[in-house]
mmCIF file with all atom_site columns, C-alpha atoms in Angstrom:
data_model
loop_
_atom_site.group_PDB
_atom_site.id
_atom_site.type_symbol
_atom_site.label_atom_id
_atom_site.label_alt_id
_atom_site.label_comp_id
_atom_site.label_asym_id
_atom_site.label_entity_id
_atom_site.label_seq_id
_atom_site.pdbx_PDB_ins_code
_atom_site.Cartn_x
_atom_site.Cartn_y
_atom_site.Cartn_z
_atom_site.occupancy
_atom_site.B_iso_or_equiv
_atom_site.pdbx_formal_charge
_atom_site.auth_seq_id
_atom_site.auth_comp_id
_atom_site.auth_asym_id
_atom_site.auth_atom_id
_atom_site.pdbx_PDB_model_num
ATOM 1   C CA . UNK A 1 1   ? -31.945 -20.178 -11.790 1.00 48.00 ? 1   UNK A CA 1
ATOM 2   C CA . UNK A 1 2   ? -32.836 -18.380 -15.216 1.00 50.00 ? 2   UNK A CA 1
ATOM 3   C CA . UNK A 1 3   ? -31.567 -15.099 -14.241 1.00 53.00 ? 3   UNK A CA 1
ATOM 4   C CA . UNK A 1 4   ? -27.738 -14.800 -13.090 1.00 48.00 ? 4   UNK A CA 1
ATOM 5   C CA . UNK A 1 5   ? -26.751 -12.223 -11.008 1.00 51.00 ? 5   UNK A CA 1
ATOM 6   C CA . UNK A 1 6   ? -23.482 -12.227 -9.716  1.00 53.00 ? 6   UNK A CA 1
ATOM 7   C CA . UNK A 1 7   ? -21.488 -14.856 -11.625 1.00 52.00 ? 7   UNK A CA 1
ATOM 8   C CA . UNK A 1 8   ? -20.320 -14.930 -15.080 1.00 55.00 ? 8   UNK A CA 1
ATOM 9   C CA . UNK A 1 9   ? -22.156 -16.358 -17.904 1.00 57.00 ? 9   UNK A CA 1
ATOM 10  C CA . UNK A 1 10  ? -21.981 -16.559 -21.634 1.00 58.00 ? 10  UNK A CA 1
ATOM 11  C CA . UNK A 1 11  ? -25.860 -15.413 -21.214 1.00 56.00 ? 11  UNK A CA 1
ATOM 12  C CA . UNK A 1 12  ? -25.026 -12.808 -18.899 1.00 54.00 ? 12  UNK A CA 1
ATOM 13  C CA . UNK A 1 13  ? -21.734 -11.047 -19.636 1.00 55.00 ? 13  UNK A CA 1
ATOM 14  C CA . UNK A 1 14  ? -19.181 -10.538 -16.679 1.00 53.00 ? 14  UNK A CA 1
ATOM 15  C CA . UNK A 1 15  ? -19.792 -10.435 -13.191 1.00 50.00 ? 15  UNK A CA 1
ATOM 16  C CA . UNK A 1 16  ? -21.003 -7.193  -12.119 1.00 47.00 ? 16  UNK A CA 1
ATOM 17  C CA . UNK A 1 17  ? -19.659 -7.196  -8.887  1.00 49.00 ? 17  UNK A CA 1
ATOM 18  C CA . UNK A 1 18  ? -16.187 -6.898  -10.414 1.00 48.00 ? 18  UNK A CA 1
ATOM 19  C CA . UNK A 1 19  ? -16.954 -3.741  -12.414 1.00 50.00 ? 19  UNK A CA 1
ATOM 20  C CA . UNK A 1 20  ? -16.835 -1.123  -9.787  1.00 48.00 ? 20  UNK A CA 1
ATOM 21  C CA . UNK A 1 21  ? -15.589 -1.611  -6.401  1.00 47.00 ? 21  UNK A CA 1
ATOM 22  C CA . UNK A 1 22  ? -18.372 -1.893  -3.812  1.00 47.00 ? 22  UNK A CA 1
ATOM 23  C CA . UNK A 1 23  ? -16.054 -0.223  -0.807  1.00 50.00 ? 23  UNK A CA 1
ATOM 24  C CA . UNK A 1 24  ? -14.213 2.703   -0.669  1.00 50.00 ? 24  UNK A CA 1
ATOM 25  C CA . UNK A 1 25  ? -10.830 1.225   0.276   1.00 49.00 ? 25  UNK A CA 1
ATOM 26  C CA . UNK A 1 26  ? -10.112 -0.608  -2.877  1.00 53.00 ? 26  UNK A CA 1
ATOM 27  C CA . UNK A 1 27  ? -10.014 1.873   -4.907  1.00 55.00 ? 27  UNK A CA 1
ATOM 28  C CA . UNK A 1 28  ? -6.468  1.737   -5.932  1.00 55.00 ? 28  UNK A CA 1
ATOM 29  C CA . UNK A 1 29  ? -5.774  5.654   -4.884  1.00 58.00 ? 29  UNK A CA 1
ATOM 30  C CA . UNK A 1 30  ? -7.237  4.621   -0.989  1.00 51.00 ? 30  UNK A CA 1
ATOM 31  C CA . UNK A 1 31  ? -5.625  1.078   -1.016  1.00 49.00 ? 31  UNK A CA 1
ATOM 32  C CA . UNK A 1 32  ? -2.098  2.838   -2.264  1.00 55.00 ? 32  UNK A CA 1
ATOM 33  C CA . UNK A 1 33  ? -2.482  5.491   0.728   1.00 58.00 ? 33  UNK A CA 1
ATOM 34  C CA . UNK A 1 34  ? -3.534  2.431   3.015   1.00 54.00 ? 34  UNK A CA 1
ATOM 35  C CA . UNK A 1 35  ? -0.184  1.102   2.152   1.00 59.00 ? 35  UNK A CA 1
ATOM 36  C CA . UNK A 1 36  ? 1.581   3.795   2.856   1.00 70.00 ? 36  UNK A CA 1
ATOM 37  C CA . UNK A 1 37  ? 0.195   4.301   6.229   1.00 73.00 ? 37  UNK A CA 1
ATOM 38  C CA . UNK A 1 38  ? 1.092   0.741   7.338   1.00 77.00 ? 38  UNK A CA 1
ATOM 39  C CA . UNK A 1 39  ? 4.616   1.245   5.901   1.00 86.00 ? 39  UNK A CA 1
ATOM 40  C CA . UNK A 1 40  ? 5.255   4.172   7.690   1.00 87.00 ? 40  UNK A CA 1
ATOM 41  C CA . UNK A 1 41  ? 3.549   2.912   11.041  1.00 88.00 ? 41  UNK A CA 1
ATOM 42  C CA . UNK A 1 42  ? 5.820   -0.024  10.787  1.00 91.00 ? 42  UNK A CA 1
ATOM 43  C CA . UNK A 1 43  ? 9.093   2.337   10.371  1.00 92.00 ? 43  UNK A CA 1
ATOM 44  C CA . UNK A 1 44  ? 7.794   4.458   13.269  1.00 92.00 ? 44  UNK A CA 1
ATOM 45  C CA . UNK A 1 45  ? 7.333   1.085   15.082  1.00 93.00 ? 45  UNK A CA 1
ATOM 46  C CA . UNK A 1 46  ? 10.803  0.086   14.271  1.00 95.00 ? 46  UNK A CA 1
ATOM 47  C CA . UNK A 1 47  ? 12.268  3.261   15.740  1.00 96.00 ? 47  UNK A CA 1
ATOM 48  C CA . UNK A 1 48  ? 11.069  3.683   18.493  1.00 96.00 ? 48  UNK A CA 1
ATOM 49  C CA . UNK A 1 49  ? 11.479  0.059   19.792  1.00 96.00 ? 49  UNK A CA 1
ATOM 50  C CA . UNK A 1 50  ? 15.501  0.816   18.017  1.00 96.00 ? 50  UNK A CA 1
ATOM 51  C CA . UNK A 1 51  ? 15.542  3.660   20.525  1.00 97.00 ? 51  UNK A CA 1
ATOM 52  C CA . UNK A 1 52  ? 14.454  1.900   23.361  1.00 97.00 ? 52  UNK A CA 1
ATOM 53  C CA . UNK A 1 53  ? 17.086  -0.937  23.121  1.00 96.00 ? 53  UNK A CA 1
ATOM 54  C CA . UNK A 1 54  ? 15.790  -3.855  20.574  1.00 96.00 ? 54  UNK A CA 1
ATOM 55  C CA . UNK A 1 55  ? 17.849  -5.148  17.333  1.00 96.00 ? 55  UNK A CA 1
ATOM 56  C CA . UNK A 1 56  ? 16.504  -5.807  14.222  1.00 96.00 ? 56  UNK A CA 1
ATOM 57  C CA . UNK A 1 57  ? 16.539  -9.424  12.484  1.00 96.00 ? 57  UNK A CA 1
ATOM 58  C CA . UNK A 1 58  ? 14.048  -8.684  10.169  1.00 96.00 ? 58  UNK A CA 1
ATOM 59  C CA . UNK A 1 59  ? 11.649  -6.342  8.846   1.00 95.00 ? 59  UNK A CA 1
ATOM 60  C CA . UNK A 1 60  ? 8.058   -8.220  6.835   1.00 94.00 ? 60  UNK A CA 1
ATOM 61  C CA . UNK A 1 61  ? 9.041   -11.662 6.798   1.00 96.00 ? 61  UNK A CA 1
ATOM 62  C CA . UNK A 1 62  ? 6.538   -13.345 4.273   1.00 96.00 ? 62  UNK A CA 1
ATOM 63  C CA . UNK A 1 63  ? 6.109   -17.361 4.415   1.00 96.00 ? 63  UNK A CA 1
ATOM 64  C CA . UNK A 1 64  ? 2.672   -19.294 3.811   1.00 96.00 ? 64  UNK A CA 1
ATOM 65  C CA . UNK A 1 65  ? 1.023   -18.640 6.773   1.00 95.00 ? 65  UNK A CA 1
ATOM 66  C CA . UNK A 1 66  ? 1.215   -14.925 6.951   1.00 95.00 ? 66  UNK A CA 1
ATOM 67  C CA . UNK A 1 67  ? 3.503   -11.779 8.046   1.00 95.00 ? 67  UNK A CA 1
ATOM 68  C CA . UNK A 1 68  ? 5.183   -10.900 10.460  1.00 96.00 ? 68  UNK A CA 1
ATOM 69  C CA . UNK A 1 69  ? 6.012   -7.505  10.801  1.00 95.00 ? 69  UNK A CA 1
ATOM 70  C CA . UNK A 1 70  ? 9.196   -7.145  12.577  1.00 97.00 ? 70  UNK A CA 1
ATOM 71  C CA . UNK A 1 71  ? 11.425  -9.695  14.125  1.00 97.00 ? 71  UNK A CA 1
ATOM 72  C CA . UNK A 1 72  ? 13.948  -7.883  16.981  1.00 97.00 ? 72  UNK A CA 1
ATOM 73  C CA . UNK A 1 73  ? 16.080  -9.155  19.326  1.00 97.00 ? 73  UNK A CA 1
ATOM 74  C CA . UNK A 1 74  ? 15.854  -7.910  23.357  1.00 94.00 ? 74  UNK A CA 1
ATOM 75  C CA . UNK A 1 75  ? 18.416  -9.306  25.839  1.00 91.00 ? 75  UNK A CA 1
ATOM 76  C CA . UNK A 1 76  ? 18.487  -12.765 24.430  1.00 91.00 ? 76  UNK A CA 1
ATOM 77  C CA . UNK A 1 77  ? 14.449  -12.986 23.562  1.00 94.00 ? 77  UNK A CA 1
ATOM 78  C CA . UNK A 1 78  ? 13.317  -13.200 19.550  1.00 96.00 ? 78  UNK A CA 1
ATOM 79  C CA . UNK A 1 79  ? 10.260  -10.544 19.541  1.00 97.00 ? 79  UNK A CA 1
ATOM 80  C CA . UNK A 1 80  ? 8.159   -10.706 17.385  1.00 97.00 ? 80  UNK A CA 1
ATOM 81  C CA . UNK A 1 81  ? 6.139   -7.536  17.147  1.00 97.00 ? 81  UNK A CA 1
ATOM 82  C CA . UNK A 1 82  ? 2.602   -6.279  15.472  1.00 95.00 ? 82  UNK A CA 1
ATOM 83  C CA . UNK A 1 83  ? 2.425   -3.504  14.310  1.00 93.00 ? 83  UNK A CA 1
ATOM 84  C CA . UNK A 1 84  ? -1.893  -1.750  14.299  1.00 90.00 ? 84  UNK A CA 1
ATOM 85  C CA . UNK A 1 85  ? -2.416  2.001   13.197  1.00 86.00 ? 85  UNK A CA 1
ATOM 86  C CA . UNK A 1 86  ? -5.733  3.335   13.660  1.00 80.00 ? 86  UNK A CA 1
ATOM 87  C CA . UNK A 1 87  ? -6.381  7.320   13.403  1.00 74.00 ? 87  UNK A CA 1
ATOM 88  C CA . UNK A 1 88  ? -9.352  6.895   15.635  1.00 69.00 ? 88  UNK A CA 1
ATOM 89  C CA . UNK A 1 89  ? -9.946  4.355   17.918  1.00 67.00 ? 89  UNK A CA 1
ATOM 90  C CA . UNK A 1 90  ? -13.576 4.516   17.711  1.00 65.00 ? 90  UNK A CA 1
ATOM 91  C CA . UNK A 1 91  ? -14.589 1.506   16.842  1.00 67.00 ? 91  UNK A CA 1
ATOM 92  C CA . UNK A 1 92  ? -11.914 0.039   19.487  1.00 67.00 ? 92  UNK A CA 1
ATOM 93  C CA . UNK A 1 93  ? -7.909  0.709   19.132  1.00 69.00 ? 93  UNK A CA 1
ATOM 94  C CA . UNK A 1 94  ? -4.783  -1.034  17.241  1.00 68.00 ? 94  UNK A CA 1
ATOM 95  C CA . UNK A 1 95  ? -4.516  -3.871  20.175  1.00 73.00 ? 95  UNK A CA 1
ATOM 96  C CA . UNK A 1 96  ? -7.953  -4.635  19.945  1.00 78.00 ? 96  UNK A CA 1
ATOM 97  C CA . UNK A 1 97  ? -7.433  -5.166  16.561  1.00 79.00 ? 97  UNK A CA 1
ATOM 98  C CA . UNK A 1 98  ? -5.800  -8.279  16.860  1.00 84.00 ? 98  UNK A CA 1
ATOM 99  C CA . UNK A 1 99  ? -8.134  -11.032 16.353  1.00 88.00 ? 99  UNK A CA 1
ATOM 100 C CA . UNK A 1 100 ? -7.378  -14.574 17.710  1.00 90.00 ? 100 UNK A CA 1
ATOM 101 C CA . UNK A 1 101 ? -7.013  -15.622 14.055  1.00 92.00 ? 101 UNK A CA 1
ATOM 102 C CA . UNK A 1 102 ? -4.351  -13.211 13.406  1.00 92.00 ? 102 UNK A CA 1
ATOM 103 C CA . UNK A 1 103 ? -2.665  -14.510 16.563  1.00 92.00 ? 103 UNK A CA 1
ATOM 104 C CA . UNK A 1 104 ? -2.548  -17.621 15.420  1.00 93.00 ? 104 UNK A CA 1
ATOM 105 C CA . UNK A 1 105 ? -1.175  -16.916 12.024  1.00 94.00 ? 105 UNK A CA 1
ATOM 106 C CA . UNK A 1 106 ? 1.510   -15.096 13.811  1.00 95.00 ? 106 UNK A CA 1
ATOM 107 C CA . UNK A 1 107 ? 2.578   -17.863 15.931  1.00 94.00 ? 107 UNK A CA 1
ATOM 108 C CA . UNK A 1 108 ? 2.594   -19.984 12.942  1.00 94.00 ? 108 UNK A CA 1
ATOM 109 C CA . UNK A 1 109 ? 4.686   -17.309 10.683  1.00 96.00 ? 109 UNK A CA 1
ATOM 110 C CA . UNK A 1 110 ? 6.905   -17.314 14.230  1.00 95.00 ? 110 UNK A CA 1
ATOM 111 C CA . UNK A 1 111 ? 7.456   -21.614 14.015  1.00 94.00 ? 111 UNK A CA 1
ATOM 112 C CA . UNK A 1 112 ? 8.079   -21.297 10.397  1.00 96.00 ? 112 UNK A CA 1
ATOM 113 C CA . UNK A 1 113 ? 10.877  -18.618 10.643  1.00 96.00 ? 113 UNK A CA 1
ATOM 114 C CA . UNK A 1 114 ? 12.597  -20.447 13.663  1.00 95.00 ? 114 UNK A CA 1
ATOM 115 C CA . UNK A 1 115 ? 12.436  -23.835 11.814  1.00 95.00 ? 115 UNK A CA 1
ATOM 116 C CA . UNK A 1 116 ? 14.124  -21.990 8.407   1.00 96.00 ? 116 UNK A CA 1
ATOM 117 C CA . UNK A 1 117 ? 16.562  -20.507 10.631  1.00 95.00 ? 117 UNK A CA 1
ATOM 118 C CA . UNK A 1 118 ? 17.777  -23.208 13.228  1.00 93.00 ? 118 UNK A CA 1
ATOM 119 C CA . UNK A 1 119 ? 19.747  -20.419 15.059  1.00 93.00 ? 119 UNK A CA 1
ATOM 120 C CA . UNK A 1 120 ? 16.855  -19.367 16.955  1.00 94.00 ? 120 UNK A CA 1
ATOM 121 C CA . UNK A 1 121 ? 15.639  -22.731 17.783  1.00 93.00 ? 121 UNK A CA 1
ATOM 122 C CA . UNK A 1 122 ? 16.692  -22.593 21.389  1.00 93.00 ? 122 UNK A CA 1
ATOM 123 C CA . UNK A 1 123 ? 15.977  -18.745 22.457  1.00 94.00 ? 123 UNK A CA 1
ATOM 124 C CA . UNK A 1 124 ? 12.686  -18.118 24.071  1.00 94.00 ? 124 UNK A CA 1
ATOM 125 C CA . UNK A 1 125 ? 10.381  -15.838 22.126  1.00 95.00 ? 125 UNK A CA 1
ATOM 126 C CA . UNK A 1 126 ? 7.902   -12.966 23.084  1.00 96.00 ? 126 UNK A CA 1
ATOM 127 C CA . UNK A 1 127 ? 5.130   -11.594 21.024  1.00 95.00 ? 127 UNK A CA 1
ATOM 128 C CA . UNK A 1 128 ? 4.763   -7.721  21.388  1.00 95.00 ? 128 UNK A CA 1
ATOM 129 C CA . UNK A 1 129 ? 2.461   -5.358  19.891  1.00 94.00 ? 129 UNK A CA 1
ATOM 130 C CA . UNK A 1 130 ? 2.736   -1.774  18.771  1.00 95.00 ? 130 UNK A CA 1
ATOM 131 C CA . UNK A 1 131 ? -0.363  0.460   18.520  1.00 91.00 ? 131 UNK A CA 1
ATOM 132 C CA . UNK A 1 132 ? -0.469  3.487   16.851  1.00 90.00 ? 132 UNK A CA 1
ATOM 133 C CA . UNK A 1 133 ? -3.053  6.156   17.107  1.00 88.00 ? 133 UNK A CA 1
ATOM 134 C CA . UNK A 1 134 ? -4.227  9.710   15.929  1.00 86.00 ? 134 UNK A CA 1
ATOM 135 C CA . UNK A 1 135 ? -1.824  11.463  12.986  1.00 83.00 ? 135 UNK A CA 1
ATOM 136 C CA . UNK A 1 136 ? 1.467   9.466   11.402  1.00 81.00 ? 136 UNK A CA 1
ATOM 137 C CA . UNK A 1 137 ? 2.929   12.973  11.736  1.00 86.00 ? 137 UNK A CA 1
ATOM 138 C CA . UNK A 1 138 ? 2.572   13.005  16.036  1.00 85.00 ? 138 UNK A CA 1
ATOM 139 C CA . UNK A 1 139 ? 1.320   9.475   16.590  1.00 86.00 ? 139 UNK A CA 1
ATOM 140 C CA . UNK A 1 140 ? 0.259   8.404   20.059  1.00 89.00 ? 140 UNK A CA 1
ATOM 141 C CA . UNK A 1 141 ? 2.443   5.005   20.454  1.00 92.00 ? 141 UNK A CA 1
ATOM 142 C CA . UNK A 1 142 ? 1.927   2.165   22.758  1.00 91.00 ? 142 UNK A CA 1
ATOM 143 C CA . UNK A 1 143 ? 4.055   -0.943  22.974  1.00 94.00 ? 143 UNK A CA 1
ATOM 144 C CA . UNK A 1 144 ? 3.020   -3.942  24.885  1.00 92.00 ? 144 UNK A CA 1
ATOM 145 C CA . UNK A 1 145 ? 5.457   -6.314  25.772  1.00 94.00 ? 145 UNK A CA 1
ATOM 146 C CA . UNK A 1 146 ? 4.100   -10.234 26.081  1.00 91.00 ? 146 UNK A CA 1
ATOM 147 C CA . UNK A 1 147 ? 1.186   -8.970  24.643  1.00 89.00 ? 147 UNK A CA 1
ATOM 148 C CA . UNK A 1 148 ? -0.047  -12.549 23.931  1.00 86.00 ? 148 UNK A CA 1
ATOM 149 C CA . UNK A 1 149 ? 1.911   -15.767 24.766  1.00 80.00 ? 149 UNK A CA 1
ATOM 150 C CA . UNK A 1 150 ? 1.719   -19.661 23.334  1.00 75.00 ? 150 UNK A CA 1
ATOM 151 C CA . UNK A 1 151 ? -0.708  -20.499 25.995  1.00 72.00 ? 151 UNK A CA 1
ATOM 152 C CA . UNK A 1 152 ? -3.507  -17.682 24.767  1.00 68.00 ? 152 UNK A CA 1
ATOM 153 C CA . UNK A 1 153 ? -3.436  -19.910 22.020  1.00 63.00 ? 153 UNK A CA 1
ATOM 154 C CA . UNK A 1 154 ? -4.766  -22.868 23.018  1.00 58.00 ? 154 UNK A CA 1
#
């Protein structure tokens, strides 16, 4: 390989790959405004499942094995809820959006927070998601409740 192009080298200087961003979104003005978007979905998220009832435990719990966005409480059940925001769902909506990676990562996150907190071993848990769609300002929201259980797992 006498030519390099898209790893480092003393020969060849830096990798060029890393000079300019190859996709619009990481720019840092477009990822900063992506950001945003999911923060506010979230909040939106959060109040609306507030005004329908649930309690908040926690809001982006962060341990090894991913996110979860909000942790609630509804008549005795631990939800854990997704939150997707899509302004268009052309190329399919928030729910769709869930892969059965991201599933798994979130039942993982889930077993992680119940084994930090031992309070919540024994109460069932359901997994909800919250889509979001068209404007932040006048979004179009849809909550599924048991959107996925343990057993779509495996």
């Amino acid at each position: 390989m006498g030519q390099n192009a898209t790893w480092p080298t003393r020969t060849h200087g830096p990798d060029c790959r890393s000079e300019t961003p190859h996709r619009k979104c990481h720019t840092p003005k477009l990822l900063a405004r992506h950001l945003d978007n999911g923060r506010l979905a979230e909040a939106l998220a959060r109040r609306y499942l507030l005004n329908r009832g649930l309690q908040v435990v926690t809001e982006n719990y962060r341990c090894r094995y991913g996110e979860l966005d909000l942790i609630m409480r509804d008549a005795g059940l631990l939800v854990i809820v997704e939150t997707r925001y899509r302004r268009q769902s052309t190329y399919g909506g928030p729910i769709e959006s869930i892969s059965m990676l991201k599933r798994r990562k979130i039942v993982r996150s889930t077993q992680h927070f119940i084994n930090k907190y031992p309070a919540y071993r024994n109460v069932s848990v359901r997994f909800d998601v919250v889509g979001l769609t068209g404007t932040l300002k006048a979004p179009d929201i849809h909550w599924i409740a048991g959107a996925f259980t343990l057993d779509d797992m495996y």
